[in-house]
Tab-separated table of C-alpha atoms and ligand atoms in Angstrom:
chain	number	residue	atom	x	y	z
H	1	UNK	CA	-8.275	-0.740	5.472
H	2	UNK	CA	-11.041	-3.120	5.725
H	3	UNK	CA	-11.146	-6.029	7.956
H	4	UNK	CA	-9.898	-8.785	5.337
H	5	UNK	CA	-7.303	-6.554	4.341
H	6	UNK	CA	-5.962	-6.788	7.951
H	7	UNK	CA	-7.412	-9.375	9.680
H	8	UNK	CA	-4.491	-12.006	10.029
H	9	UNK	CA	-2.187	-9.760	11.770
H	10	UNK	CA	-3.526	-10.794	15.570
H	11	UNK	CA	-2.703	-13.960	14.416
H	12	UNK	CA	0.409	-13.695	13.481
H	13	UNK	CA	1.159	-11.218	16.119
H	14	UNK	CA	-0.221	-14.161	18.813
H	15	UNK	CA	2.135	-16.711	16.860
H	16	UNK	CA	5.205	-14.419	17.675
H	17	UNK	CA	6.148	-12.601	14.886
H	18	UNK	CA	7.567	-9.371	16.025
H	19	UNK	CA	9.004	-8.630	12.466
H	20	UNK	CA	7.928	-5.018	10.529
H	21	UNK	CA	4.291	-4.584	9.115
H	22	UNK	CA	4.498	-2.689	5.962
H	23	UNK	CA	1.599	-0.702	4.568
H	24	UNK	CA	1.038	2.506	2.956
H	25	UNK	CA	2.127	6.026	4.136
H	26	UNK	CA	-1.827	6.836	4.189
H	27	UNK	CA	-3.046	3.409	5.650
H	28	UNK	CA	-0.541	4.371	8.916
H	29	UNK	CA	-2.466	7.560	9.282
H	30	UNK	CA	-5.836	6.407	9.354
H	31	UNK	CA	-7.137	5.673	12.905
H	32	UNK	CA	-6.213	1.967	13.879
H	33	UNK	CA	-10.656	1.193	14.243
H	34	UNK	CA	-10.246	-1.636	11.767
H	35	UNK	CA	-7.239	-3.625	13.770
H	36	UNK	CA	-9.475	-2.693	17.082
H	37	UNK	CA	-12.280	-4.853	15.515
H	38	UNK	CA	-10.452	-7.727	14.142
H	39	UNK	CA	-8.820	-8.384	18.023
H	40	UNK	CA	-12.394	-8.218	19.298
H	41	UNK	CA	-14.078	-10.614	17.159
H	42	UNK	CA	-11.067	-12.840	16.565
H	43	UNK	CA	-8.882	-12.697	19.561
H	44	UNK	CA	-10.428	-11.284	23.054
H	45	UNK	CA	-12.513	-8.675	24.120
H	46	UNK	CA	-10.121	-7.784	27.217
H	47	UNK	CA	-9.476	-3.997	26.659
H	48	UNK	CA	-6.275	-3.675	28.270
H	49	UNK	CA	-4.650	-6.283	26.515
H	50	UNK	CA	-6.469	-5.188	23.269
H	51	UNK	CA	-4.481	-1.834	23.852
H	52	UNK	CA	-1.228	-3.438	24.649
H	53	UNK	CA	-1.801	-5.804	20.980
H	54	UNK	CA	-2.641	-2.463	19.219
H	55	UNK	CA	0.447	-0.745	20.823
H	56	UNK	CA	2.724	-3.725	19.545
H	57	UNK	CA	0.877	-3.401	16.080
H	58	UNK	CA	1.934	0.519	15.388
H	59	UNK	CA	5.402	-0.610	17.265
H	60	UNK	CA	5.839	-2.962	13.966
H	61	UNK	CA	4.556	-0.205	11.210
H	62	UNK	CA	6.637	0.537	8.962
H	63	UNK	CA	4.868	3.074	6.645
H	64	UNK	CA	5.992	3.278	3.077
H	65	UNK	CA	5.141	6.037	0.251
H	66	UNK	CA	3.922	4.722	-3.141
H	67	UNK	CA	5.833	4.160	-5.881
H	68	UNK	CA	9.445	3.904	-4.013
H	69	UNK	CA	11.963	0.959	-4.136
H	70	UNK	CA	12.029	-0.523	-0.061
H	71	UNK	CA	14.605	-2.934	0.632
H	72	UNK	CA	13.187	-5.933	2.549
H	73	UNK	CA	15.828	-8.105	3.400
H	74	UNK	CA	18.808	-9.248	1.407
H	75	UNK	CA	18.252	-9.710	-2.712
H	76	UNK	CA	14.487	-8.464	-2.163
H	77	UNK	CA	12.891	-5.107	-2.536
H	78	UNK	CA	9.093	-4.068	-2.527
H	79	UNK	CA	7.767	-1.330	-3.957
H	80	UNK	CA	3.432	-0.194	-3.143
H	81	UNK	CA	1.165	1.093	-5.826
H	82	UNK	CA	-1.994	2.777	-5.570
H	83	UNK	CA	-5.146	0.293	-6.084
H	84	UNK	CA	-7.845	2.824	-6.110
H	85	UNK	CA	-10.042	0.481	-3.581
H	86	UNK	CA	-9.927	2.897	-0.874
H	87	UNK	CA	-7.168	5.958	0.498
H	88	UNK	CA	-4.396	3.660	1.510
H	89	UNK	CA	-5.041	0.869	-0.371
H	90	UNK	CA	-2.036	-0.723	-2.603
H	91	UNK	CA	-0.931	-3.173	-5.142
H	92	UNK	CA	2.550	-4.705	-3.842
H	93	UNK	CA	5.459	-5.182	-6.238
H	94	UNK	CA	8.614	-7.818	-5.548
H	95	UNK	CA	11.754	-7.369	-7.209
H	96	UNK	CA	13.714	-10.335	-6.067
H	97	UNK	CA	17.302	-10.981	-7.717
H	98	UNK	CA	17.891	-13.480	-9.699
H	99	UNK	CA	20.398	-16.307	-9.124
H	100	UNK	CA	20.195	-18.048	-12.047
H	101	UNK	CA	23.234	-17.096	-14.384
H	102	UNK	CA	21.248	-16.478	-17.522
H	103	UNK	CA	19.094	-13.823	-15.589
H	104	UNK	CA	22.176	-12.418	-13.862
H	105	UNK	CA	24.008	-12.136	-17.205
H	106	UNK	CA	20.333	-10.427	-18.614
H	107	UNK	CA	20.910	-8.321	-15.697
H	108	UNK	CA	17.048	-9.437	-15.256
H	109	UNK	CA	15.581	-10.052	-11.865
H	110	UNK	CA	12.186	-11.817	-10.994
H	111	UNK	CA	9.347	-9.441	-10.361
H	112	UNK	CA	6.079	-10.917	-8.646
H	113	UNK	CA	3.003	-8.636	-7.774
H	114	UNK	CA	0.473	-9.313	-5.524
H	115	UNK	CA	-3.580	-7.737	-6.049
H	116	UNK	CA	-5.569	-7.443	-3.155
H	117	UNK	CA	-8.872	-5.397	-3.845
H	118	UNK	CA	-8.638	-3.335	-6.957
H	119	UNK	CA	-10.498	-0.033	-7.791
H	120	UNK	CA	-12.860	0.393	-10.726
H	121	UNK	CA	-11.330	2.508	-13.277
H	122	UNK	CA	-14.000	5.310	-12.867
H	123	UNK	CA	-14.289	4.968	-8.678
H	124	UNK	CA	-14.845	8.368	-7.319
H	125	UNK	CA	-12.735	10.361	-5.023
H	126	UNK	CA	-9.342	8.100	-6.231
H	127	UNK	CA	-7.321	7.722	-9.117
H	128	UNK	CA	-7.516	4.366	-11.343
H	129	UNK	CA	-4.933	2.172	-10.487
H	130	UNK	CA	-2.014	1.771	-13.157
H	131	UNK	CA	-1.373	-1.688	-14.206
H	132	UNK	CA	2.670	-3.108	-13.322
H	133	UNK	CA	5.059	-2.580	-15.848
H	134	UNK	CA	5.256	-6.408	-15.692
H	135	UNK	CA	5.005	-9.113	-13.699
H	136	UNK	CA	7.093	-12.352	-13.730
H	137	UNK	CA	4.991	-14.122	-11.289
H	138	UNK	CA	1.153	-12.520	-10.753
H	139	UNK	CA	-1.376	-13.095	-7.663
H	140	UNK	CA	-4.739	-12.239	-8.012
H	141	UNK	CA	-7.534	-12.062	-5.118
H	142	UNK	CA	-10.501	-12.818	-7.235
H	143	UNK	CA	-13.999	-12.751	-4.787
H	144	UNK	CA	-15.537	-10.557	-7.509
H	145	UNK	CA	-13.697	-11.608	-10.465
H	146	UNK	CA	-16.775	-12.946	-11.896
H	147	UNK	CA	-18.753	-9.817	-11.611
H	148	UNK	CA	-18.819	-6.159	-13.752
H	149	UNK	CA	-18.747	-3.033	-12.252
H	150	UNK	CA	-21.631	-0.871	-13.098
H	151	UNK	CA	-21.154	2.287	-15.048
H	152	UNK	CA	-21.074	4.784	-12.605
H	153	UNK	CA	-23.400	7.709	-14.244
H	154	UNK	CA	-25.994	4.840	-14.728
H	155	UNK	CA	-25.485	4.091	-11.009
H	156	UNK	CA	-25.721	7.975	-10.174
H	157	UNK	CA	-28.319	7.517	-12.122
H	158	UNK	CA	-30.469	5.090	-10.142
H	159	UNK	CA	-29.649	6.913	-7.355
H	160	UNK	CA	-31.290	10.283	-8.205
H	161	UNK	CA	-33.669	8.586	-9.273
H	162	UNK	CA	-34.268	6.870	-5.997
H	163	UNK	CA	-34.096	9.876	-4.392
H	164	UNK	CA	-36.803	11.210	-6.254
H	165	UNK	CA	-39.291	8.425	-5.758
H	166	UNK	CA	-38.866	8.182	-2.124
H	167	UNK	CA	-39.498	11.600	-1.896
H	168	UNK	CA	-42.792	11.930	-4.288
H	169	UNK	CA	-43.828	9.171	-1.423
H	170	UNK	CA	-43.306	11.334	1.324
H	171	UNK	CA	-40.471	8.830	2.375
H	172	UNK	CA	-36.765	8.683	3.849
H	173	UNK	CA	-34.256	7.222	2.249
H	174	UNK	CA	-31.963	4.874	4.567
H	175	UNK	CA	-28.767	3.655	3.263
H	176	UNK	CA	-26.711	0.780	4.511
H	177	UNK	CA	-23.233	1.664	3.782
H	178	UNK	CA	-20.747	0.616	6.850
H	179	UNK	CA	-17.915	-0.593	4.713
H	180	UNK	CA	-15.154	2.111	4.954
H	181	UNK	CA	-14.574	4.338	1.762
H	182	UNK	CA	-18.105	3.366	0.619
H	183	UNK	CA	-20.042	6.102	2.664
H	184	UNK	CA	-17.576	8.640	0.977
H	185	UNK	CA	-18.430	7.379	-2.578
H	186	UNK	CA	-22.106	7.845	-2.000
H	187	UNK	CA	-21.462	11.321	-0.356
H	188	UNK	CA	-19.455	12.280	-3.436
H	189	UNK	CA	-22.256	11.416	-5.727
H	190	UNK	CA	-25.177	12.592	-3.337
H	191	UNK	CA	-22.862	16.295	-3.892
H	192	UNK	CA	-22.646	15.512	-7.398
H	193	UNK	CA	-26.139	15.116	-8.165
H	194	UNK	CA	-27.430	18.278	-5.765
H	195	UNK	CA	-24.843	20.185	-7.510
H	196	UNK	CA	-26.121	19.415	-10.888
H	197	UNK	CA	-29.733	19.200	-10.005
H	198	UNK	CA	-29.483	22.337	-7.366
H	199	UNK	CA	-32.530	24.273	-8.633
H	200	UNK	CA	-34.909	21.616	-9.922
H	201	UNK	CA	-37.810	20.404	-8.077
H	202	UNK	CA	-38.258	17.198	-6.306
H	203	UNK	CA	-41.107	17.639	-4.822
H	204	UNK	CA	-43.606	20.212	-3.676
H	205	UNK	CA	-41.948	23.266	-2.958
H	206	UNK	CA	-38.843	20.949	-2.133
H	207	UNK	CA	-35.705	20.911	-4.610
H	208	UNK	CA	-32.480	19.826	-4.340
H	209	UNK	CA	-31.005	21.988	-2.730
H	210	UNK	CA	-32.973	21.258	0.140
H	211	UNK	CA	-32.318	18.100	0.853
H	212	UNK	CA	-31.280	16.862	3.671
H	213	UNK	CA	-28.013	14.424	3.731
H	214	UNK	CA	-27.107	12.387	7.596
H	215	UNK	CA	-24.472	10.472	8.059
H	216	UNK	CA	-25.352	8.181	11.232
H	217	UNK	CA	-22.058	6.897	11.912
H	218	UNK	CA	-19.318	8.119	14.509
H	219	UNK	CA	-16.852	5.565	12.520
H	220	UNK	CA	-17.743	6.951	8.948
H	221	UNK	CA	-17.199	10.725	10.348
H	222	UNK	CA	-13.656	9.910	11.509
H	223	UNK	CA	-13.195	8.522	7.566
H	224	UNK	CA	-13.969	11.195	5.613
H	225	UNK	CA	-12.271	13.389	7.843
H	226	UNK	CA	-9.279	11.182	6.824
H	227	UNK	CA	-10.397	11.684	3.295
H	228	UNK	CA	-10.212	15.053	3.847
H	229	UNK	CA	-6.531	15.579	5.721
H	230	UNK	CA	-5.398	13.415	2.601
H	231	UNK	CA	-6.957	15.210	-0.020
H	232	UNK	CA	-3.278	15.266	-2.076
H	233	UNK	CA	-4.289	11.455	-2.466
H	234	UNK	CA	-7.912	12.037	-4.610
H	235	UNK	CA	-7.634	12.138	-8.365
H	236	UNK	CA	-7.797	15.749	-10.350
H	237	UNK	CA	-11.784	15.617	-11.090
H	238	UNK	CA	-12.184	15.498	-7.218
H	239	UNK	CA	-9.634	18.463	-7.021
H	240	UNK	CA	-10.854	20.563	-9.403
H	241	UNK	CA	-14.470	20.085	-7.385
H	242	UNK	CA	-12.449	21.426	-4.150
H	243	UNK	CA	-10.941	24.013	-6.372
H	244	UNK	CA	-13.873	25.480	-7.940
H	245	UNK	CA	-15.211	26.066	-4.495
H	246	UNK	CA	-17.324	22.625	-4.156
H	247	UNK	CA	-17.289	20.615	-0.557
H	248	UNK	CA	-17.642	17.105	-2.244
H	249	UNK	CA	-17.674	15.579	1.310
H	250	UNK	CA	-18.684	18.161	3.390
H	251	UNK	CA	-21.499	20.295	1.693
H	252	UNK	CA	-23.576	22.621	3.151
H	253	UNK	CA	-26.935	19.660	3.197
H	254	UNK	CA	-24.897	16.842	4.931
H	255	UNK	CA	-25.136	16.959	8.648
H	256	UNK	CA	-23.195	14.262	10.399
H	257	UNK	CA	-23.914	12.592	13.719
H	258	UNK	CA	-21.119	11.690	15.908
H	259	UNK	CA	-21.959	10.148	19.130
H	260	UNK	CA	-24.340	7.940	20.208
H	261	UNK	CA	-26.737	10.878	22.289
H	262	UNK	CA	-26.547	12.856	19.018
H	263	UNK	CA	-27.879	9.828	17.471
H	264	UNK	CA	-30.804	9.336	19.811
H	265	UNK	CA	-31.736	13.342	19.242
H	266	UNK	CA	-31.160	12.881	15.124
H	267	UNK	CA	-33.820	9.788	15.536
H	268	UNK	CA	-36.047	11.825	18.067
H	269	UNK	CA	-35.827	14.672	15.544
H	270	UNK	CA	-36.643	12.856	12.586
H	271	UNK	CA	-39.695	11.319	14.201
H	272	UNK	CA	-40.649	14.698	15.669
H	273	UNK	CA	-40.843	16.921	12.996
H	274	UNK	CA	-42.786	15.361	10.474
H	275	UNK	CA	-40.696	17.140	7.598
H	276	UNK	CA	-41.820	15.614	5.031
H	277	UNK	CA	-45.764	16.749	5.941
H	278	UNK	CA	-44.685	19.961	4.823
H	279	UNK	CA	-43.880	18.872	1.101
B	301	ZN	ZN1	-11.518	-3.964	0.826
């Protein structure tokens, strides 16, 4: 979950309401980091009560698997789909009976669905979302509904050839990707392309193979070892990678850094050895 997915419930939870949260069978399992944040920049920084908030928050979970009818309250059901955004993330279905005679005679009820963030049809790691059967009543969150998603082997595209640039430069490449389910993406593509390059020379006596992959974040760690403990939730082509014997997260180059002193020694490391003097 990503803050804006999730950021309303201290509110709520401040104005009283003590009633179930739904979400996702996955999004209960993943480590509550995001909720943490939003009561720190939105509510108080007081740890003890942020504790006691978070406590009341998994009190009120109520985790649902996709795809499965979930009565609500009287006359109203809801059913999540998978939205391919990130692991957890759904579409939310409302079958609602109908009072109206003419629908109760058509045996028809009213169905509204609600979008949050959808997934690109060719995201990595998760399957496509389906589209609803139908929708009586549709509500669409549309920040980037004016904007195309880039092909993705173009994009793996740029990115090797990034890679490659830096590198004939004698540089480092530093990527900026905090947003949850992101830094998993780019690891799944950084595997795809030293899989598929392996051999071939970047630069010097350096190939693919050799190069070096660090994650610098204690929160993205604790992700894709989510990703990982829910692998049943990826779609078949990142499967049938884990099948045939790949490690599309956790490959032999990737070295992640998990605390802060690891951090400082990564840094005093990089700075130290001069790697790239050697290429
Ligand atoms: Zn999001």
């Amino acid at each position: 979950m990503h803050i804006d997915h999730v950021g309303r419930i201290p509110y709520l939870l401040v104005a009283g309401f003590r009633g179930p949260i739904y979400c996702s069978e996955a999004s209960a399992l993943l480590p509550p980091l995001v909720p943490e944040d939003a009561l720190k920049v939105g509510v108080n920084r007081n740890a003890s009560l942020i504790k006691r908030f978070l406590g009341q928050i998994w009190r009120q979970v109520v985790a649902l698997p996709y795809k499965k009818w979930r009565s609500v309250t009287q006359g109203v059901s809801v059913k999540l789909h998978p939205a391919g955004h990130i692991l957890g993330s759904a579409y939310v279905e409302f079958k609602v009976e109908s009072s109206s005679m003419e629908n109760a005679l058509a045996k028809r009820n009213h169905r509204v669905v609600f979008f949050g963030d959808l997934g690109a049809s060719h995201t990595p790691l998760l399957p496509a979302p389906r589209p609803p059967w139908r929708a009586d009543l549709l509500v669409l969150e549309s920040t980037y509904g004016d904007r195309l998603h880039e092909n993705r082997t173009q994009r793996q595209m740029r990115l090797g050839h990034a890679i490659e640039h830096a590198l004939v430069n004698r540089g480092t490449i530093l990527v900026p990707a905090f947003s949850i389910g992101r830094t998993q993406e780019l690891l799944y593509d950084l595997e795809s392309l030293i899989h598929r390059m392996g051999g071939r020379r970047l630069t010097g006596s350096m190939c693919w193979s050799d190069l070096e992959v660090i994650v610098d974040s204690p929160l993205a760690a604790k992700m894709t070892d989510c990703y990982l403990r829910l692998r049943h939730l990826w779609d078949n082509e990142a499967r049938r990678r884990v099948n045939s014997g790949r490690y599309p997260l956790n490959f032999e180059q990737l070295y992640t850094v998990e605390s802060h002193d690891e951090h400082r020694q990564t840094v005093a490391y990089l700075a130290s050895s001069g790697r790239h003097q050697r290429w």
